[in-house]
mmCIF file of C-alpha atoms and ligand atoms in Angstrom:
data_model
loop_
_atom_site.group_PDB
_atom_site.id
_atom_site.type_symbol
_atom_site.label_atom_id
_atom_site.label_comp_id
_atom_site.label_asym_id
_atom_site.label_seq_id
_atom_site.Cartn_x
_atom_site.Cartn_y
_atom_site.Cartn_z
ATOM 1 C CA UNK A 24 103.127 179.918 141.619
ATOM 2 C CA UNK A 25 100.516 179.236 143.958
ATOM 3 C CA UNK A 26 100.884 176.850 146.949
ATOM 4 C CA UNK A 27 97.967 175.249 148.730
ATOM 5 C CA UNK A 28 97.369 172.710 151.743
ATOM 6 C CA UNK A 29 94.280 173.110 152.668
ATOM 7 C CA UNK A 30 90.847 172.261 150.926
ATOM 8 C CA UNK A 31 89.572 175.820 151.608
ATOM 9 C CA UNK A 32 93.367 176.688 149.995
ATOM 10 C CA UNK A 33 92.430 174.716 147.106
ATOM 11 C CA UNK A 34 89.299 175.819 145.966
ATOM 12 C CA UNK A 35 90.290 179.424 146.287
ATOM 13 C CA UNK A 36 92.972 178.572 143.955
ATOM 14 C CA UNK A 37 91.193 176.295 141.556
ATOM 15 C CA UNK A 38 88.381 178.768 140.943
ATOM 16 C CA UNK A 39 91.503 181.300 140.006
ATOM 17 C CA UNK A 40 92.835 178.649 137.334
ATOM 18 C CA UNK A 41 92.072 178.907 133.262
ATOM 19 C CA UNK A 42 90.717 175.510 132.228
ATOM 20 C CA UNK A 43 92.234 172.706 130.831
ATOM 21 C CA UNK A 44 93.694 172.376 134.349
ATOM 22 C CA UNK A 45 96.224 169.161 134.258
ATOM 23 C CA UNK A 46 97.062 167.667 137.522
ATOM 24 C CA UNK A 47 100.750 165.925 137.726
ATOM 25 C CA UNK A 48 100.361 163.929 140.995
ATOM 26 C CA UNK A 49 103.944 163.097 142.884
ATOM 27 C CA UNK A 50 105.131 162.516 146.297
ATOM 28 C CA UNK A 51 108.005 164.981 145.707
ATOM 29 C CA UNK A 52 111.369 164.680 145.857
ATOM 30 C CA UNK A 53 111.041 165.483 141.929
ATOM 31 C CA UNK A 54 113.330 163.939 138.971
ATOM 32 C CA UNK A 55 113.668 164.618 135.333
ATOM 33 C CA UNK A 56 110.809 161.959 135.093
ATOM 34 C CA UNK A 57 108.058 164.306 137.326
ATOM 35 C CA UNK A 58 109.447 167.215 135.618
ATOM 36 C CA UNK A 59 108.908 165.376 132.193
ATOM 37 C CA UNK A 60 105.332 165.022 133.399
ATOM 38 C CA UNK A 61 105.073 168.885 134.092
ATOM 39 C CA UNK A 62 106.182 170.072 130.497
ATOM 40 C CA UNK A 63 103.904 167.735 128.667
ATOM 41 C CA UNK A 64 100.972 169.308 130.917
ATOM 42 C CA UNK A 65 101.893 172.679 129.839
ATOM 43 C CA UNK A 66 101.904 171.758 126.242
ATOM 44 C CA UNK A 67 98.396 170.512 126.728
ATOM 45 C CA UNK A 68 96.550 172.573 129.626
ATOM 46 C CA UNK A 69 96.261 176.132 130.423
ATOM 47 C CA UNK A 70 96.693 175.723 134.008
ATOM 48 C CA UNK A 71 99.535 172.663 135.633
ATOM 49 C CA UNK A 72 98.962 171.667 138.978
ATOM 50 C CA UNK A 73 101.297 169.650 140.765
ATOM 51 C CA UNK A 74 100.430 167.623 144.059
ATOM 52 C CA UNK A 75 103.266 166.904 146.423
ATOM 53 C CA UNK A 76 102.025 164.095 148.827
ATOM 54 C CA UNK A 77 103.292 160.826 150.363
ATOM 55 C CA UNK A 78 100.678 158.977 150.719
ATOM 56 C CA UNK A 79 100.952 156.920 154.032
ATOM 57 C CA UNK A 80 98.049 154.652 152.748
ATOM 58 C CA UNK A 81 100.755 153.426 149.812
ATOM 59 C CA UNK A 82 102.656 151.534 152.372
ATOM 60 C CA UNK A 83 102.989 148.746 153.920
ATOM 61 C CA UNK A 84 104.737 149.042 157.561
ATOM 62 C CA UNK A 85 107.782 147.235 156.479
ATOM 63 C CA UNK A 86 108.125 149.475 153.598
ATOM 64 C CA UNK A 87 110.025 152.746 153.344
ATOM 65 C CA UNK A 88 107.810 155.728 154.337
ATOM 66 C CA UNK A 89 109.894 157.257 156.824
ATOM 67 C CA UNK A 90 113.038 157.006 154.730
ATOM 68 C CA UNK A 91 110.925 157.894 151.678
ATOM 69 C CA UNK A 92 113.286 160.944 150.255
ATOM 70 C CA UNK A 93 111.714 164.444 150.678
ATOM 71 C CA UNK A 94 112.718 167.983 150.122
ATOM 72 C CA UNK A 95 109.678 170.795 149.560
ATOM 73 C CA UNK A 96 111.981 173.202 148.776
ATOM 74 C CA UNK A 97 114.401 171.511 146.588
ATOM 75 C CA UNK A 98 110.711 170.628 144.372
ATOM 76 C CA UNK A 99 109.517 174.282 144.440
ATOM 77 C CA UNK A 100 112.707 175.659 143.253
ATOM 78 C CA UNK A 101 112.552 173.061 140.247
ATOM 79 C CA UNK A 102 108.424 173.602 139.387
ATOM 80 C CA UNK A 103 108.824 177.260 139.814
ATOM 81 C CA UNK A 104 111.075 177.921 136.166
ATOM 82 C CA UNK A 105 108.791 175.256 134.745
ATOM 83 C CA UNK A 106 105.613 177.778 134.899
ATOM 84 C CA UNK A 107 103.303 175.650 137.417
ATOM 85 C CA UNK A 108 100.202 178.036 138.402
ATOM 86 C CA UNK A 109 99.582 175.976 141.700
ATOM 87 C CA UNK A 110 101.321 173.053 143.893
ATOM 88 C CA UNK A 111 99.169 171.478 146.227
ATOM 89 C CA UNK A 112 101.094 170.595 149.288
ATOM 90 C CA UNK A 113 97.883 168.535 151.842
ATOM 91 C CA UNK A 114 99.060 167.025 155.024
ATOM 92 C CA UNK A 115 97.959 163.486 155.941
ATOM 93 C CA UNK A 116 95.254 165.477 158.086
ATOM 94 C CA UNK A 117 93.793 166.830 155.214
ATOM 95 C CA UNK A 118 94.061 163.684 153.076
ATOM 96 C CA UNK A 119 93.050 161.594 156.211
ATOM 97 C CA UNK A 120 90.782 163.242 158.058
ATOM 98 C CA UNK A 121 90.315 162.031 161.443
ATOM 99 C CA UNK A 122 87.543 159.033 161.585
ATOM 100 C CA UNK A 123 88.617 158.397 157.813
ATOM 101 C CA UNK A 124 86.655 154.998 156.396
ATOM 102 C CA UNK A 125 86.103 155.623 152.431
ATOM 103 C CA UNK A 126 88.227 153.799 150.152
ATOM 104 C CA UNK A 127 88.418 153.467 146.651
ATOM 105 C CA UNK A 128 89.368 149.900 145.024
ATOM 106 C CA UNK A 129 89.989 148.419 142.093
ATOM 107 C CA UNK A 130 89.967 144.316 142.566
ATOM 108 C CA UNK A 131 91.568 142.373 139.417
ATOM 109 C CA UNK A 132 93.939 144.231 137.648
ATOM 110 C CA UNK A 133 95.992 145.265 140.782
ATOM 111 C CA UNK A 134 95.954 141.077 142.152
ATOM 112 C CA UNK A 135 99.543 140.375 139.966
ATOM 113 C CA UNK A 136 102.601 142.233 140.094
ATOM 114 C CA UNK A 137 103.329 145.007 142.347
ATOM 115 C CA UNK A 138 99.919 144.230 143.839
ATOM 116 C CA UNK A 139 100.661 140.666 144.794
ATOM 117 C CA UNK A 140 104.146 141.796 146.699
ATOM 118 C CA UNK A 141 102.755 145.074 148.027
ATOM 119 C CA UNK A 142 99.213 144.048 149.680
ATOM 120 C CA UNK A 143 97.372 147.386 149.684
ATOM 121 C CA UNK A 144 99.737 149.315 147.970
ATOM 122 C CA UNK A 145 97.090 150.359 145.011
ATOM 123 C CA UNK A 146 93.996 150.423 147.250
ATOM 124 C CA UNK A 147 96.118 153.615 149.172
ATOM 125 C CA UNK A 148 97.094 154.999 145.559
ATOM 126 C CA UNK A 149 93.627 154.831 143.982
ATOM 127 C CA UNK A 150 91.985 156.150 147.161
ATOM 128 C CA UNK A 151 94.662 158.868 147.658
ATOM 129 C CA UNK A 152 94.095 159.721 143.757
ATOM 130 C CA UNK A 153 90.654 159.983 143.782
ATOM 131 C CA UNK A 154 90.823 162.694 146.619
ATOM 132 C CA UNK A 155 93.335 164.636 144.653
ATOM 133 C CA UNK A 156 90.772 164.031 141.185
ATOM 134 C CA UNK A 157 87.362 165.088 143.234
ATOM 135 C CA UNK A 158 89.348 168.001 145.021
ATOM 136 C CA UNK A 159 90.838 169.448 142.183
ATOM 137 C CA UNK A 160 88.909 168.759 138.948
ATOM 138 C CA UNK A 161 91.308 168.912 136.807
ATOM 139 C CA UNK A 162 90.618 167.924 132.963
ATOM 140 C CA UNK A 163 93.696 165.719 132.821
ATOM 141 C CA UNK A 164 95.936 163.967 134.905
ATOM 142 C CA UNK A 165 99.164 162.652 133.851
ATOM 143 C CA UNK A 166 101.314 159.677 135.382
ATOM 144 C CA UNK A 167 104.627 158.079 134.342
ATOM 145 C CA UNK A 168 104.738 154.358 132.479
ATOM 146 C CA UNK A 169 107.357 153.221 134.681
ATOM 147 C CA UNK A 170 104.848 152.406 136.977
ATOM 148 C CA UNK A 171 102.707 150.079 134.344
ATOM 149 C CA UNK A 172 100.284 149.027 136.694
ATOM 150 C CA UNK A 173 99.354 152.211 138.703
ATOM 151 C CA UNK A 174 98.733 153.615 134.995
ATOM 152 C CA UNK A 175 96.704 150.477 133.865
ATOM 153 C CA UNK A 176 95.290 150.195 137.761
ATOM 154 C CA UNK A 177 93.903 154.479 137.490
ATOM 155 C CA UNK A 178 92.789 154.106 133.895
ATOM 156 C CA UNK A 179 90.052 151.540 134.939
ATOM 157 C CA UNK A 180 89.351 153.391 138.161
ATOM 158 C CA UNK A 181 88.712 156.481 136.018
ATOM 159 C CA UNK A 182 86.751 154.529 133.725
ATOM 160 C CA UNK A 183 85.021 152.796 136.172
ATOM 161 C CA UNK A 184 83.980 156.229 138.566
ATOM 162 C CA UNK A 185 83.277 157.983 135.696
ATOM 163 C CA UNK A 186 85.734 160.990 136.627
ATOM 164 C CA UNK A 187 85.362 162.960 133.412
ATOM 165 C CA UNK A 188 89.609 163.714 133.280
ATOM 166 C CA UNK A 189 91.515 162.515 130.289
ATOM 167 C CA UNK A 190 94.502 160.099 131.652
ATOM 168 C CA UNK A 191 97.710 160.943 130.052
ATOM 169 C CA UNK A 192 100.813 158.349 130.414
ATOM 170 C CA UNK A 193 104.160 159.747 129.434
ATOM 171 C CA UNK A 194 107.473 157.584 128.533
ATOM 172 C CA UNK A 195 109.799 156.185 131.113
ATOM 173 C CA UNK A 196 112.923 158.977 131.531
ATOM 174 C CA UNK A 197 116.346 157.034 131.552
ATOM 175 C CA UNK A 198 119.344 158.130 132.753
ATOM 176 C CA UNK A 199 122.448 157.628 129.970
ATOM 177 C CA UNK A 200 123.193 154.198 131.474
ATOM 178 C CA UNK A 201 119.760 152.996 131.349
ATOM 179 C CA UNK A 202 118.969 152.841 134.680
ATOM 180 C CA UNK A 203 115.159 154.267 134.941
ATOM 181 C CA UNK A 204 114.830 157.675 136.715
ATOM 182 C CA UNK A 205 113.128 157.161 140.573
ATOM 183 C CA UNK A 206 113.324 158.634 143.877
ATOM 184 C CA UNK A 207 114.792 155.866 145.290
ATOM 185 C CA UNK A 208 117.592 155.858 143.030
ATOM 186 C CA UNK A 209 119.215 157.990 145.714
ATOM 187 C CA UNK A 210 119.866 155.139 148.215
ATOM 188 C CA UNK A 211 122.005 153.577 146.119
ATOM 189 C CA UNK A 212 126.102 153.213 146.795
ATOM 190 C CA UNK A 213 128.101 153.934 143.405
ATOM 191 C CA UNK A 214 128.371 149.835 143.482
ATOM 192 C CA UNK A 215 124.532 149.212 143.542
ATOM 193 C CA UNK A 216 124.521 152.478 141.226
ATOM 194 C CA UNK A 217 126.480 150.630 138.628
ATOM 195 C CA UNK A 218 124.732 147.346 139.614
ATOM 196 C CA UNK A 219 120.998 148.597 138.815
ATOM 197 C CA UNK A 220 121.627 148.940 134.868
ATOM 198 C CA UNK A 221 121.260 145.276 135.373
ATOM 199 C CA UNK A 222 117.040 145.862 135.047
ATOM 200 C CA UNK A 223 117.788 147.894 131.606
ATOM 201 C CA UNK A 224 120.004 145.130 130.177
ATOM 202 C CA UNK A 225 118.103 142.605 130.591
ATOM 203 C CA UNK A 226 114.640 144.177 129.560
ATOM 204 C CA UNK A 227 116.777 145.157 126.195
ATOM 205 C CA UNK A 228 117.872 141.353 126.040
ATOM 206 C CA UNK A 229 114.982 140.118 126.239
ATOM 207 C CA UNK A 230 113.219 143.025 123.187
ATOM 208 C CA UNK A 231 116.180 141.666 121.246
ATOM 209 C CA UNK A 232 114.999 138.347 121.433
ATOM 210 C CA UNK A 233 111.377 139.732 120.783
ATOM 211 C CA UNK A 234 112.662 141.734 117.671
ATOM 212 C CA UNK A 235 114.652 138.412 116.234
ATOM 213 C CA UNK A 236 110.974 136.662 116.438
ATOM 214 C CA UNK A 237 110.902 135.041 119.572
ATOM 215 C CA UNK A 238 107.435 134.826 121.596
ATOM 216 C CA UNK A 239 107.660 132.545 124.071
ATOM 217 C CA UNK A 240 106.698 134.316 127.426
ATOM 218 C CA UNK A 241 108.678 131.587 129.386
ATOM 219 C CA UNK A 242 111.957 131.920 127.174
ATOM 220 C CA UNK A 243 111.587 136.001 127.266
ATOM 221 C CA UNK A 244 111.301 135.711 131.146
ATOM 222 C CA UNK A 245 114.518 133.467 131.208
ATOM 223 C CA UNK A 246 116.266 135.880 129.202
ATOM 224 C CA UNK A 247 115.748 138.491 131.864
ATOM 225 C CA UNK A 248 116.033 136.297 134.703
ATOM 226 C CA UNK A 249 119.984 135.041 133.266
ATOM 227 C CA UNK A 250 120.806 138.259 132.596
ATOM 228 C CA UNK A 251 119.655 139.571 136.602
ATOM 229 C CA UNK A 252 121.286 136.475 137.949
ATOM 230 C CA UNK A 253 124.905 137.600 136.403
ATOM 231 C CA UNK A 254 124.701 140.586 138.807
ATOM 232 C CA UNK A 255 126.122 139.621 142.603
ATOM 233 C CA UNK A 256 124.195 142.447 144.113
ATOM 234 C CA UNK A 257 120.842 142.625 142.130
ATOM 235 C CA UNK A 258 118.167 139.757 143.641
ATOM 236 C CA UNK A 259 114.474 139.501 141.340
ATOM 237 C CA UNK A 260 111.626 140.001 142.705
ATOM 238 C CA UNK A 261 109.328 139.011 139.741
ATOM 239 C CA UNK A 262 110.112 139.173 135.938
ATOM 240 C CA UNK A 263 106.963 139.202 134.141
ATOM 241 C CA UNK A 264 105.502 138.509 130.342
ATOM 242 C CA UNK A 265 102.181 139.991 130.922
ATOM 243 C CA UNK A 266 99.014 140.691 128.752
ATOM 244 C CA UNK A 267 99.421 144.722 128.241
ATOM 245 C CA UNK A 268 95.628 145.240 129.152
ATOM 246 C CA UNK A 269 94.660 142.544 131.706
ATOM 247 C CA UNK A 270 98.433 141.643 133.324
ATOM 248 C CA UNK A 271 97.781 138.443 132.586
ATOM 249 C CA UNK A 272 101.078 136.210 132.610
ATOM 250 C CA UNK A 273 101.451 135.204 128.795
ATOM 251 C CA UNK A 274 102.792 131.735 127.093
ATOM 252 C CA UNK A 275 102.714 133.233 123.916
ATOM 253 C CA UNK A 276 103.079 137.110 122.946
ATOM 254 C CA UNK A 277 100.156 137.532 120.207
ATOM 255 C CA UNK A 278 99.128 141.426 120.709
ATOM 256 C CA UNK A 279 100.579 144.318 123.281
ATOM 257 C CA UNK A 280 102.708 142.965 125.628
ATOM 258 C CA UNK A 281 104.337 144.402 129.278
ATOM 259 C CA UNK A 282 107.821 143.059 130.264
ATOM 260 C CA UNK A 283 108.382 144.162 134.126
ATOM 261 C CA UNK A 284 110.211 143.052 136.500
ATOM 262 C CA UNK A 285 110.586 144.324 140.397
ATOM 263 C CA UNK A 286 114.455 143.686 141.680
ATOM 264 C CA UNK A 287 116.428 144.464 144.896
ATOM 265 C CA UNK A 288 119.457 145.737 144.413
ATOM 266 C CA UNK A 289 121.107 146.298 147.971
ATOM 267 C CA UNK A 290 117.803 147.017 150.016
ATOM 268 C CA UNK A 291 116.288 149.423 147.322
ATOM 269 C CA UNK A 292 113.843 147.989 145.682
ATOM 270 C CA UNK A 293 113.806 148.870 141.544
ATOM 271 C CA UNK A 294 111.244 148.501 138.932
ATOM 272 C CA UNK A 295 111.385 148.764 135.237
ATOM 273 C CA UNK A 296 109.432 147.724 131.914
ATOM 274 C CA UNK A 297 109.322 147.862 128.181
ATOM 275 C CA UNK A 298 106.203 147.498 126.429
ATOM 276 C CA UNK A 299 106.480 145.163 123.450
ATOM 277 C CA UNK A 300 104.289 146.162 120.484
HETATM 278 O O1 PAF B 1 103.323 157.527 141.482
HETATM 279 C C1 PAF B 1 103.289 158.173 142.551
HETATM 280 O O2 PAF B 1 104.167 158.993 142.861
HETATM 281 C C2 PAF B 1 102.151 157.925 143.530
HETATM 282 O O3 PAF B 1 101.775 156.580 143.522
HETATM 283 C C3 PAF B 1 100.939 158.836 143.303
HETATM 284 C C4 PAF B 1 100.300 158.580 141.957
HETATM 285 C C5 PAF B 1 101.375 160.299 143.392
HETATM 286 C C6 PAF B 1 99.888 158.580 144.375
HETATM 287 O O4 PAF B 1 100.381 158.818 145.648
#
């Protein structure tokens, strides 16, 4: 397994790699979810590459970037079974180099949601994932659905540039309980542990009520919003009933539809969705 930092680094290694090359993008601190990521590239590419990168640019300053979890080695000793040809490890000086002005944007689709509580949040991801697609190369690139929007959000961007790489979105991995597999999952006491099902339940709640017939956006939103407000320690942060292509809020669910929802539990901050078909 090869492991790069530089762009120099890079291109050595990318000229070594048989094509398909599929690029798994993370900030580290890998979970079954990443690693699901990683096997469903090496079903479908000759050559994986995974980026290991947190992205300054994806946060805000009152977010968590210096508590953001990280452990290189703990992520090399998990790729390295999992038959990765190359990890790409840049600093922020290579992703930022200094006098750094070019961004990359995508206006509507990230206005609701995650964009609307986390002001720049997908300007840093599409910019930051743009670097790693015009470094690399790669012929596809594959990202998780528990973060709906970034998918929806780099699927237009891709579109939109005209980066000829196939975007690949794999299932959400759960742990038994429910609870959605994250990073941040990790600064949670056993209490808030037990306490963060509380997304899964009522996202399942609210399908049931989908599944009987209902399709009222408002009355699928309440269903998740009782169920959240039963748990002492979880507070919402938006429950949505969203238009699966545009993320526009819904009265009535006619085609595709995203239920999400963004809640605290302690000071960790959890997201979740089901797509309804
Ligand atoms: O989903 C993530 O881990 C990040 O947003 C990504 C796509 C690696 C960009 O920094």
């Amino acid at each position: 397994m090869m492991i790069v930092t530089s762009m120099d680094e890079l291109r050595i290694g990318r000229a070594m790699l048989d094509e398909p090359v599929g690029l798994v993008p993370t900030m580290g601190f890998l979970h079954e979810g990443h690693l699901s990521l990683v096997r469903k590239a090496k079903e479908e590419c000759l050559s994986v590459v995974v980026s290991i990168f947190v992205n300054p640019t994806q946060f805000s300053p009152s977010e968590d970037l210096d508590v953001y979890p990280r452990d290189l080695e703990r992520d090399l000793r998990l790729l390295d079974p999992l038959g990765v040809n190359m990890v790409w490890t840049p600093t922020p000086d290579v992703m930022y180099p200094p006098g750094f002005q070019t961004w990359v944007e995508v206006e509507k689709l990230t206005q609701p949601l995650e964009g609307a509580r986390r002001p720049g949040h997908f300007r840093g991801v599409t910019t930051v994932v743009s670097k790693l697609f015009a470094g690399l190369q790669p012929q596809r690139a594959y990202f998780g659905q528990k973060d709906a929007q970034q998918a929806a959000v780099i699927r237009r961007m891709t579109n939109d540039m005209n980066f000829p790489i196939d975007i690949v979105v794999c299932p959400i991995v759960r742990e038994e309980d429910g609870l959605a597999m994250s990073s941040r999952n990790k600064n949670l006491d056993p209490q808030q542990r037990q306490a963060a099902t509380v997304l899964y339940r009522a996202l399942t709640e609210a399908r049931q009520a989908y599944d009987a017939g209902q399709r009222g956006a408002g009355e699928l939103r309440r269903i998740m919003e009782d169920v959240i407000a039963g748990e002492p320690l979880a507070k919402v942060q938006y429950i949505s009933c969203a238009d699966y292509d545009s993320l526009d809020e819904l009265e009535t669910v006619q085609g595709k539809a995203l239920l999400s929802m963004a809640v605290y539990v302690g000071k960790t901050r959890l997201i979740d969705n089901f797509v309804l078909q």
